[in-house]
Coordinates of N, CA, C and O in Angstrom, one line a residue:
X26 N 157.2 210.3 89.1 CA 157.8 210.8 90.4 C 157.0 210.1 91.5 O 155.8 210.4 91.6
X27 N 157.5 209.3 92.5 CA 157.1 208.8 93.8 C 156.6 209.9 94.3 O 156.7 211.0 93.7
X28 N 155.7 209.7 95.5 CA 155.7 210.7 96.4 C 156.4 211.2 97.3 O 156.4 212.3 97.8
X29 N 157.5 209.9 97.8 CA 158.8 210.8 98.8 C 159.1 211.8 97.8 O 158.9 213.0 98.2
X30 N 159.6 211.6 96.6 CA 160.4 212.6 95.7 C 160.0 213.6 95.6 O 160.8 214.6 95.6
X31 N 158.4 213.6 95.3 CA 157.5 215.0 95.3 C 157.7 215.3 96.6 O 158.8 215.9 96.6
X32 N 157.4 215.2 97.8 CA 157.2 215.6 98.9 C 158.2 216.3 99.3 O 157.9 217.5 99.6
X33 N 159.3 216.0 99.3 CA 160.8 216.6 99.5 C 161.5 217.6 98.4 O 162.3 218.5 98.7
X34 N 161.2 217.4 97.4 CA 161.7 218.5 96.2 C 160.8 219.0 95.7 O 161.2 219.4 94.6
X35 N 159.4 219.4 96.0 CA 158.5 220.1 95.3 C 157.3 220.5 96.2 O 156.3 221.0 95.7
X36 N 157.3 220.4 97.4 CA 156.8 220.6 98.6 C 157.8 221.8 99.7 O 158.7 221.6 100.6
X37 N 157.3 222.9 99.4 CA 158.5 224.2 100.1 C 157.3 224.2 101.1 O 156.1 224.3 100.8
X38 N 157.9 224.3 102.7 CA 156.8 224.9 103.5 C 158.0 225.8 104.3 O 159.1 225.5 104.6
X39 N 157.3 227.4 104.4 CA 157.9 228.4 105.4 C 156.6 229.5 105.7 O 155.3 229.5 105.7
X40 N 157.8 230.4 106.0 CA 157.4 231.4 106.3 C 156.7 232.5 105.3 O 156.9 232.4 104.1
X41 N 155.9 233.5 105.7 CA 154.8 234.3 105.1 C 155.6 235.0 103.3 O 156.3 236.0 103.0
X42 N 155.0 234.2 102.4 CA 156.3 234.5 101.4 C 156.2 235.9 100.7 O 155.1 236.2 100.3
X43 N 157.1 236.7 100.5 CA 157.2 237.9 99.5 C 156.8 238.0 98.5 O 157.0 237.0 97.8
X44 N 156.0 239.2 97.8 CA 155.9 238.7 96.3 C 156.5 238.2 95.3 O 156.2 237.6 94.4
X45 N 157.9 238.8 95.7 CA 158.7 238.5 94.2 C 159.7 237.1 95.1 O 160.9 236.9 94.7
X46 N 159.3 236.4 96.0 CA 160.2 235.5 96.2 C 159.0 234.6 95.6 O 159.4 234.3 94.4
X47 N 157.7 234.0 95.8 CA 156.8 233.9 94.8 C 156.9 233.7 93.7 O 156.8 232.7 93.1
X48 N 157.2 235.0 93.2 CA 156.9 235.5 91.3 C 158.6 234.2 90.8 O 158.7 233.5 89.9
X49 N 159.9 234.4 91.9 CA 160.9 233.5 91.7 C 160.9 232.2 91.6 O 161.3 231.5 90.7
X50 N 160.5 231.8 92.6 CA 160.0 230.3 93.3 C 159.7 229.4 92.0 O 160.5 228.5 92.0
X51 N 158.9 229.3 91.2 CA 158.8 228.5 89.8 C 157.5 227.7 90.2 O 157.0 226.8 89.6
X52 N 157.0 228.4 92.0 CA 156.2 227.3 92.2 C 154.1 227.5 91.3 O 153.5 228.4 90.7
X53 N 153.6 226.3 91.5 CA 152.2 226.2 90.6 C 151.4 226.6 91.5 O 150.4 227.3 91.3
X54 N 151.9 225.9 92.9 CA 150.7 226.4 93.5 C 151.0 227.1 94.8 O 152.2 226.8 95.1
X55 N 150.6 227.7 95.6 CA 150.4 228.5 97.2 C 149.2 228.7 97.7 O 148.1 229.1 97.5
X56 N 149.9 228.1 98.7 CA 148.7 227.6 99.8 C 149.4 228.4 100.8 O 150.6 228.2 101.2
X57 N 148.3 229.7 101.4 CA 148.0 229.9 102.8 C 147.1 229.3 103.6 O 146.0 228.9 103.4
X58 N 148.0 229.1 104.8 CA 146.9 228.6 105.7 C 147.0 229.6 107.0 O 146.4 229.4 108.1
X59 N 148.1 231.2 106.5 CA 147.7 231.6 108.0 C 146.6 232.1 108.1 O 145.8 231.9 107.2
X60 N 146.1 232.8 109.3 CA 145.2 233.6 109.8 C 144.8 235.1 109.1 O 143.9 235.9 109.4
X61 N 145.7 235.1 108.4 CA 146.1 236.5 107.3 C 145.9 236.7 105.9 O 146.8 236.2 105.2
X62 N 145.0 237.4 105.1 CA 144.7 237.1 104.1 C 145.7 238.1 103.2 O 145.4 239.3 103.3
X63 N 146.7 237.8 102.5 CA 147.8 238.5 101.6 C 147.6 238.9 100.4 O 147.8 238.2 99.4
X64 N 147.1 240.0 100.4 CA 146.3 240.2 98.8 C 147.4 240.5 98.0 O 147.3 240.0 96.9
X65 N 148.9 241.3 98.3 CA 150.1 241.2 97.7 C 150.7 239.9 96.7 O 151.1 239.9 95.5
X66 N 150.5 238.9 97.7 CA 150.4 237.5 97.5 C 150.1 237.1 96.4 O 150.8 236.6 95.6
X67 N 148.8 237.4 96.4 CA 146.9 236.6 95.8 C 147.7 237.7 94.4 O 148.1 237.2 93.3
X68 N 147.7 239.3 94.6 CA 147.3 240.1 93.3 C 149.3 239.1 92.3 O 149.2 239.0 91.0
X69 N 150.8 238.7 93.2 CA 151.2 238.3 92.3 C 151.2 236.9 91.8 O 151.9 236.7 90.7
X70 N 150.6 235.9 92.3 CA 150.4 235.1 91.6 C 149.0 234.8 90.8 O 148.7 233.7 90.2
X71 N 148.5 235.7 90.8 CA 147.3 235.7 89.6 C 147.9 236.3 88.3 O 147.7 235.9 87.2
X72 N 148.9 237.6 88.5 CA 150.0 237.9 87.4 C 150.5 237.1 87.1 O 150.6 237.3 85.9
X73 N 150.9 236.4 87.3 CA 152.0 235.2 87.4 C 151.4 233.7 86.5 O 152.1 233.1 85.7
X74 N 149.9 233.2 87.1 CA 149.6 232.1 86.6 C 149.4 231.1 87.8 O 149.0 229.9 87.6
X75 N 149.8 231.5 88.8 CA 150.1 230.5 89.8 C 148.8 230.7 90.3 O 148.2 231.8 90.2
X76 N 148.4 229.6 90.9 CA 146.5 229.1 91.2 C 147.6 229.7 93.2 O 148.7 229.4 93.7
X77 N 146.6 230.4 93.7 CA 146.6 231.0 95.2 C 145.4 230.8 95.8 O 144.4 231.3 95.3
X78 N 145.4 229.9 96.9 CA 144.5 229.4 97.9 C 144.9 229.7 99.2 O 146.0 229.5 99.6
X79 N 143.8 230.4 100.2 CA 143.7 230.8 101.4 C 142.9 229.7 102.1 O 141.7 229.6 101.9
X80 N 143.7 228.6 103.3 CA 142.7 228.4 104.1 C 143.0 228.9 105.4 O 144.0 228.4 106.0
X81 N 142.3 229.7 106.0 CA 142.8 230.5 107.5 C 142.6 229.7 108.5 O 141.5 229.4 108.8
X82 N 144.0 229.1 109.2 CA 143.5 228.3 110.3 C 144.1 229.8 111.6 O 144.5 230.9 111.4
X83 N 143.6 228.9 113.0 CA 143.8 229.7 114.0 C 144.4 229.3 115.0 O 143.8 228.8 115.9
X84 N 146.1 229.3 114.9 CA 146.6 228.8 116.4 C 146.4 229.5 117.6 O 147.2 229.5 118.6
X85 N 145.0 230.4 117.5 CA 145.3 231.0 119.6 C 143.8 230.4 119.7 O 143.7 230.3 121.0
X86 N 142.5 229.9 119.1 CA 142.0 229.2 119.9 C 142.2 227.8 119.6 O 143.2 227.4 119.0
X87 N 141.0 226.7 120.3 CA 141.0 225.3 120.4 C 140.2 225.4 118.8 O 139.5 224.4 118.7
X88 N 140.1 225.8 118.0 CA 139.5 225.2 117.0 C 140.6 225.5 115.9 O 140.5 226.7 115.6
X89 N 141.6 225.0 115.1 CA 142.6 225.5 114.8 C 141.9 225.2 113.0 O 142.6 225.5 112.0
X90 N 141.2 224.9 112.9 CA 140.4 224.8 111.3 C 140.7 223.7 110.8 O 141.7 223.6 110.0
X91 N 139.7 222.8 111.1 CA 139.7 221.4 110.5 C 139.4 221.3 109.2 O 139.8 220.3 108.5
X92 N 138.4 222.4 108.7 CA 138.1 222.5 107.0 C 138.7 223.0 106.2 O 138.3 223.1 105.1
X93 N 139.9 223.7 106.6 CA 140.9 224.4 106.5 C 141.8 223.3 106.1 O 142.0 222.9 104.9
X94 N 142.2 222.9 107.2 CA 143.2 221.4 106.8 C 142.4 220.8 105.8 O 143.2 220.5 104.9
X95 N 141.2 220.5 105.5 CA 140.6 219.5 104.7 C 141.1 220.4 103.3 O 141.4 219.6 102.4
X96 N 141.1 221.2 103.1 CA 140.7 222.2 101.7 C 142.3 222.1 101.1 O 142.5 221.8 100.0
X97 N 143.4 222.5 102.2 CA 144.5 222.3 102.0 C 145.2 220.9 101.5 O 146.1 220.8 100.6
X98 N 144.8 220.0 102.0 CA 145.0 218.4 101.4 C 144.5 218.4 100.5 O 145.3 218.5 99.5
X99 N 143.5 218.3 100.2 CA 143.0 218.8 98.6 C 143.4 219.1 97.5 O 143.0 218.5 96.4
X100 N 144.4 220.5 97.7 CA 145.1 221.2 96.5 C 146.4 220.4 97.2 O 146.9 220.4 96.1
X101 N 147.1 219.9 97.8 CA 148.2 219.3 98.0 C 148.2 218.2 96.8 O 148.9 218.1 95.8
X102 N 147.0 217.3 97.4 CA 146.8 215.9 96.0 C 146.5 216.3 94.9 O 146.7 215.3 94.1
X103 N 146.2 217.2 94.5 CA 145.9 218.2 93.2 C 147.6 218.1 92.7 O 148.1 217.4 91.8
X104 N 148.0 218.8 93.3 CA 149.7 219.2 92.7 C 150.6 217.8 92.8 O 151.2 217.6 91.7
X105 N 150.6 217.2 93.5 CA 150.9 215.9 94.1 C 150.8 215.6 92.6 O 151.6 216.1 91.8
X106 N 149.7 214.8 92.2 CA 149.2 214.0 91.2 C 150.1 214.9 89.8 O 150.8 214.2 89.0
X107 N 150.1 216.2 89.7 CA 150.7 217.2 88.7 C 151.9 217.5 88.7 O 152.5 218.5 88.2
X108 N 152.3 216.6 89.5 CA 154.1 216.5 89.9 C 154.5 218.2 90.3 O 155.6 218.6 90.2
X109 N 153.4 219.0 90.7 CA 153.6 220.4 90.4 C 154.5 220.9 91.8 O 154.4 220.5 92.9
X110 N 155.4 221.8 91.3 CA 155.7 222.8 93.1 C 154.6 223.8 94.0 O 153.9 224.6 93.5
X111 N 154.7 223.6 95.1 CA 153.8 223.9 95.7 C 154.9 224.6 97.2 O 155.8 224.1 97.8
X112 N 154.2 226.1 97.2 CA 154.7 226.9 98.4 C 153.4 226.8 99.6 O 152.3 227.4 99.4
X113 N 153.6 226.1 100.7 CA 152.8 225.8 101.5 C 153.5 226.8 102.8 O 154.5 226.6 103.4
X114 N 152.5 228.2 103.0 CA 153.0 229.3 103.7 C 151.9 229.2 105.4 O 150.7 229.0 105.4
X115 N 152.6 229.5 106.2 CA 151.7 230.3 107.0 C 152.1 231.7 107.3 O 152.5 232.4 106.4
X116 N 152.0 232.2 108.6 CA 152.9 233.8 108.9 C 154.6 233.2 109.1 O 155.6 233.4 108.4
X117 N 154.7 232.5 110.1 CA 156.1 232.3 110.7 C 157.0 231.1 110.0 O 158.3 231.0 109.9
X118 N 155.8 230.0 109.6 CA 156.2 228.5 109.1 C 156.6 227.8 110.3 O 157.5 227.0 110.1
X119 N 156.3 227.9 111.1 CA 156.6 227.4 112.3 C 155.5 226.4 112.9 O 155.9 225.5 113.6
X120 N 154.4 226.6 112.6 CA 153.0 226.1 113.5 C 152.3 225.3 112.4 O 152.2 224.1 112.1
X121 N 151.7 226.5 111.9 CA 150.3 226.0 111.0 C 150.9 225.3 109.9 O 150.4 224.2 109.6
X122 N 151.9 225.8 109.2 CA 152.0 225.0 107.8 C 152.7 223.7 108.2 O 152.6 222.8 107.4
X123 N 153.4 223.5 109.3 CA 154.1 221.8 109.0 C 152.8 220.8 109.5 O 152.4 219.6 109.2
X124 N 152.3 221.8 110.3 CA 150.8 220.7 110.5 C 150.4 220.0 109.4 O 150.2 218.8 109.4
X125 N 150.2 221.0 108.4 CA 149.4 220.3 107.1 C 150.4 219.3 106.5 O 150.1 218.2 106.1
X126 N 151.7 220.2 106.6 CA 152.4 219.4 106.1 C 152.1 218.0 106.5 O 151.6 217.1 105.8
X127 N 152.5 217.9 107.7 CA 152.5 216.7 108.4 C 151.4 215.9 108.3 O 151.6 214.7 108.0
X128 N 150.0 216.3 108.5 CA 148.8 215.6 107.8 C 149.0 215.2 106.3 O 148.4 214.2 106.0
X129 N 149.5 215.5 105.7 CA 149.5 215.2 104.3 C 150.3 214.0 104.4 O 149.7 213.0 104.2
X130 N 152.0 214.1 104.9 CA 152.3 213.2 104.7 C 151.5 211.9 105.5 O 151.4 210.9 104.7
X131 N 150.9 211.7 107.0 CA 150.5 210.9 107.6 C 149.4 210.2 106.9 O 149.1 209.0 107.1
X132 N 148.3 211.3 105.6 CA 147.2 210.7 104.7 C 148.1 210.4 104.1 O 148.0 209.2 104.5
X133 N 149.0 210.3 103.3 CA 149.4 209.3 102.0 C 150.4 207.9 102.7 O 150.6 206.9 102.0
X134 N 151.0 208.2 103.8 CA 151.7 207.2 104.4 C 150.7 206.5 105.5 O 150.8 205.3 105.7
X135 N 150.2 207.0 106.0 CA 149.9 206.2 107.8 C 150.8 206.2 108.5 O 150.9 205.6 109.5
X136 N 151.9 207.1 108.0 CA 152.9 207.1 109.1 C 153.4 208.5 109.7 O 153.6 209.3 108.8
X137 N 153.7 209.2 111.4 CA 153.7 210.7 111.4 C 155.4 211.2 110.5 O 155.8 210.3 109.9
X138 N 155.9 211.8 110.5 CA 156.7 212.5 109.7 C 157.5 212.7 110.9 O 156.9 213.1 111.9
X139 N 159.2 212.2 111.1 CA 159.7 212.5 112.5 C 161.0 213.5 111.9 O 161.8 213.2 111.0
X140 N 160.7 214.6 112.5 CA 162.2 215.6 112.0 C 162.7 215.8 113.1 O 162.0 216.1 114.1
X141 N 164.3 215.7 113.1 CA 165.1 215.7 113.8 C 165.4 217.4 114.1 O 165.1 218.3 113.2
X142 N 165.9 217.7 115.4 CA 166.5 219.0 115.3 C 167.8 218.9 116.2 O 168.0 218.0 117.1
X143 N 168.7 219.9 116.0 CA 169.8 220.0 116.5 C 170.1 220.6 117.7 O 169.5 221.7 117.8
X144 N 170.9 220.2 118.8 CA 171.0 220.7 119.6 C 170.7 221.9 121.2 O 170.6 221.9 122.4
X145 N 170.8 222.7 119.7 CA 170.4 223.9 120.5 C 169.5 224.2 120.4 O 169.4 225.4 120.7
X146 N 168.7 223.7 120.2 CA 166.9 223.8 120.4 C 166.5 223.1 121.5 O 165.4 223.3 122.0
X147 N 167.6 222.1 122.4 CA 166.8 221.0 123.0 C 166.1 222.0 124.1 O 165.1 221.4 124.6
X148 N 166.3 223.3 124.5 CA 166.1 224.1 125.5 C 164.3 224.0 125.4 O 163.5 223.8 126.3
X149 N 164.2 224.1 124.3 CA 162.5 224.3 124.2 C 162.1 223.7 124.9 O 162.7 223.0 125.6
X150 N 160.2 224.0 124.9 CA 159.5 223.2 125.5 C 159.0 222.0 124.4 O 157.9 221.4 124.8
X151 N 159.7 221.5 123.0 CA 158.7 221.1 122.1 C 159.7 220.4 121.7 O 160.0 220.4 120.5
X152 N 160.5 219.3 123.1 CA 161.6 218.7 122.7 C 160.8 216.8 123.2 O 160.3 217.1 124.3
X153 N 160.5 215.8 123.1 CA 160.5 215.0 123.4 C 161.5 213.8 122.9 O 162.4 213.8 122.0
X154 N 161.1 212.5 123.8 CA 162.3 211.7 123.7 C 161.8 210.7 123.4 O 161.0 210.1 124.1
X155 N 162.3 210.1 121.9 CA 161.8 208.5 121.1 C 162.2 207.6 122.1 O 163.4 207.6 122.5
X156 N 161.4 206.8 122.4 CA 161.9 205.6 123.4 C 162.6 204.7 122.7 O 163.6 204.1 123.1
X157 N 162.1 204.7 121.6 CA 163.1 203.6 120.8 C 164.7 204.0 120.4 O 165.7 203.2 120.6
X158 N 164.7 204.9 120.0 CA 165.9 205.4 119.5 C 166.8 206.5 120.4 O 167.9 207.0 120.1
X159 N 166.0 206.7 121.4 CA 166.3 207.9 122.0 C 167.1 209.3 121.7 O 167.9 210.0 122.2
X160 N 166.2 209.2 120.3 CA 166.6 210.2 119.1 C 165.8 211.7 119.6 O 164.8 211.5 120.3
X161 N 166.1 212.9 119.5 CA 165.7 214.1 120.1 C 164.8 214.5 118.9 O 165.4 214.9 118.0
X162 N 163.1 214.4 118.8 CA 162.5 215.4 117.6 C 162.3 216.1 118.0 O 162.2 216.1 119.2
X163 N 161.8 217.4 117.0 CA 160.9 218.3 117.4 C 159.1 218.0 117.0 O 158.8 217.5 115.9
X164 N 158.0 218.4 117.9 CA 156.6 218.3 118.0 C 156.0 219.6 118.1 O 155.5 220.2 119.0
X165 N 156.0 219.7 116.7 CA 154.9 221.4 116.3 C 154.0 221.0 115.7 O 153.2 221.9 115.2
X166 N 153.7 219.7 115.4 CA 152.1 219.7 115.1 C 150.9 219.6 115.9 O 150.5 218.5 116.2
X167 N 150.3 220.5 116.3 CA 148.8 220.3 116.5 C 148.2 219.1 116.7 O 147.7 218.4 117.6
X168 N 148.4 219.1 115.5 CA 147.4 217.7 115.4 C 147.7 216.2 116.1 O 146.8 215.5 116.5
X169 N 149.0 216.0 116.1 CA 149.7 215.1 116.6 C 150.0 215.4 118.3 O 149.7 214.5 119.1
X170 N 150.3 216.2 118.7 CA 150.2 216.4 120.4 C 148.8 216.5 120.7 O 148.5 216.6 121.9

């Protein structure tokens, strides 16, 4: 399996997951990275078999957890390499997890990850404009603004 292939079909990033959407999921591993420690979480995928890792980053100050990110790449290339599924959670899925996301892909590519969004988003403040293509993405990574 490539890594686009893994990246895209075995790489779920959202929102704060349920236990039993978890215990369904088929996935090997879960990665928190919100600010929230989910022992619901933690107590069902230890029933389960599924390896659960907390790294807490922090979107309200300037230090958003760089060893955090480091810990999270980590178990990403871990699963990566084990062709395994991997639920990559924060609270909203909105902030913290596509960051990593996005670090991950940028360490295995050197290249940033450009996701398109539709229309009715352009309202936001987190709309900028590709000079090249003058294609509309969205910019929720951290790391990259």
């Amino acid at each position: 399996m490539k890594f686009q292939e893994w990246f895209y079909k075995k790489l779920k990033v959202s929102r704060y997951q349920l236990p039993d959407e978890i215990k369904k999921s088929g996935a090997k591993y879960v990665i928190n990275v919100s600010c929230e420690y989910i022992s619901s979480c933690q107590k069902v995928c230890m029933d389960n078999g599924i390896k659960y890792f907390w790294f807490p980053m922090d979107e309200v100050s300037g230090d958003i957890g760089l060893n955090s990110i480091f810990g999270a790449l980590q178990i990403l290339w871990i699963a990566e390499q084990e062709k395994a599924s991997v639920i990559l959670h924060c609270h909203a899925g909105a902030n913290r997890s596509p960051t990593v996301m996005e670090a991950y892909y940028f360490m295995r590519t050197g290249k940033h990850l450009v996701r398109t969004v539709d229309k009715e988003i352009e309202d936001l403040n987190v709309i900028f404009e590709n000079s090249e293509g003058l294609t509309k993405v969205l910019k929720n990574n951290r790391l990259e603004n």
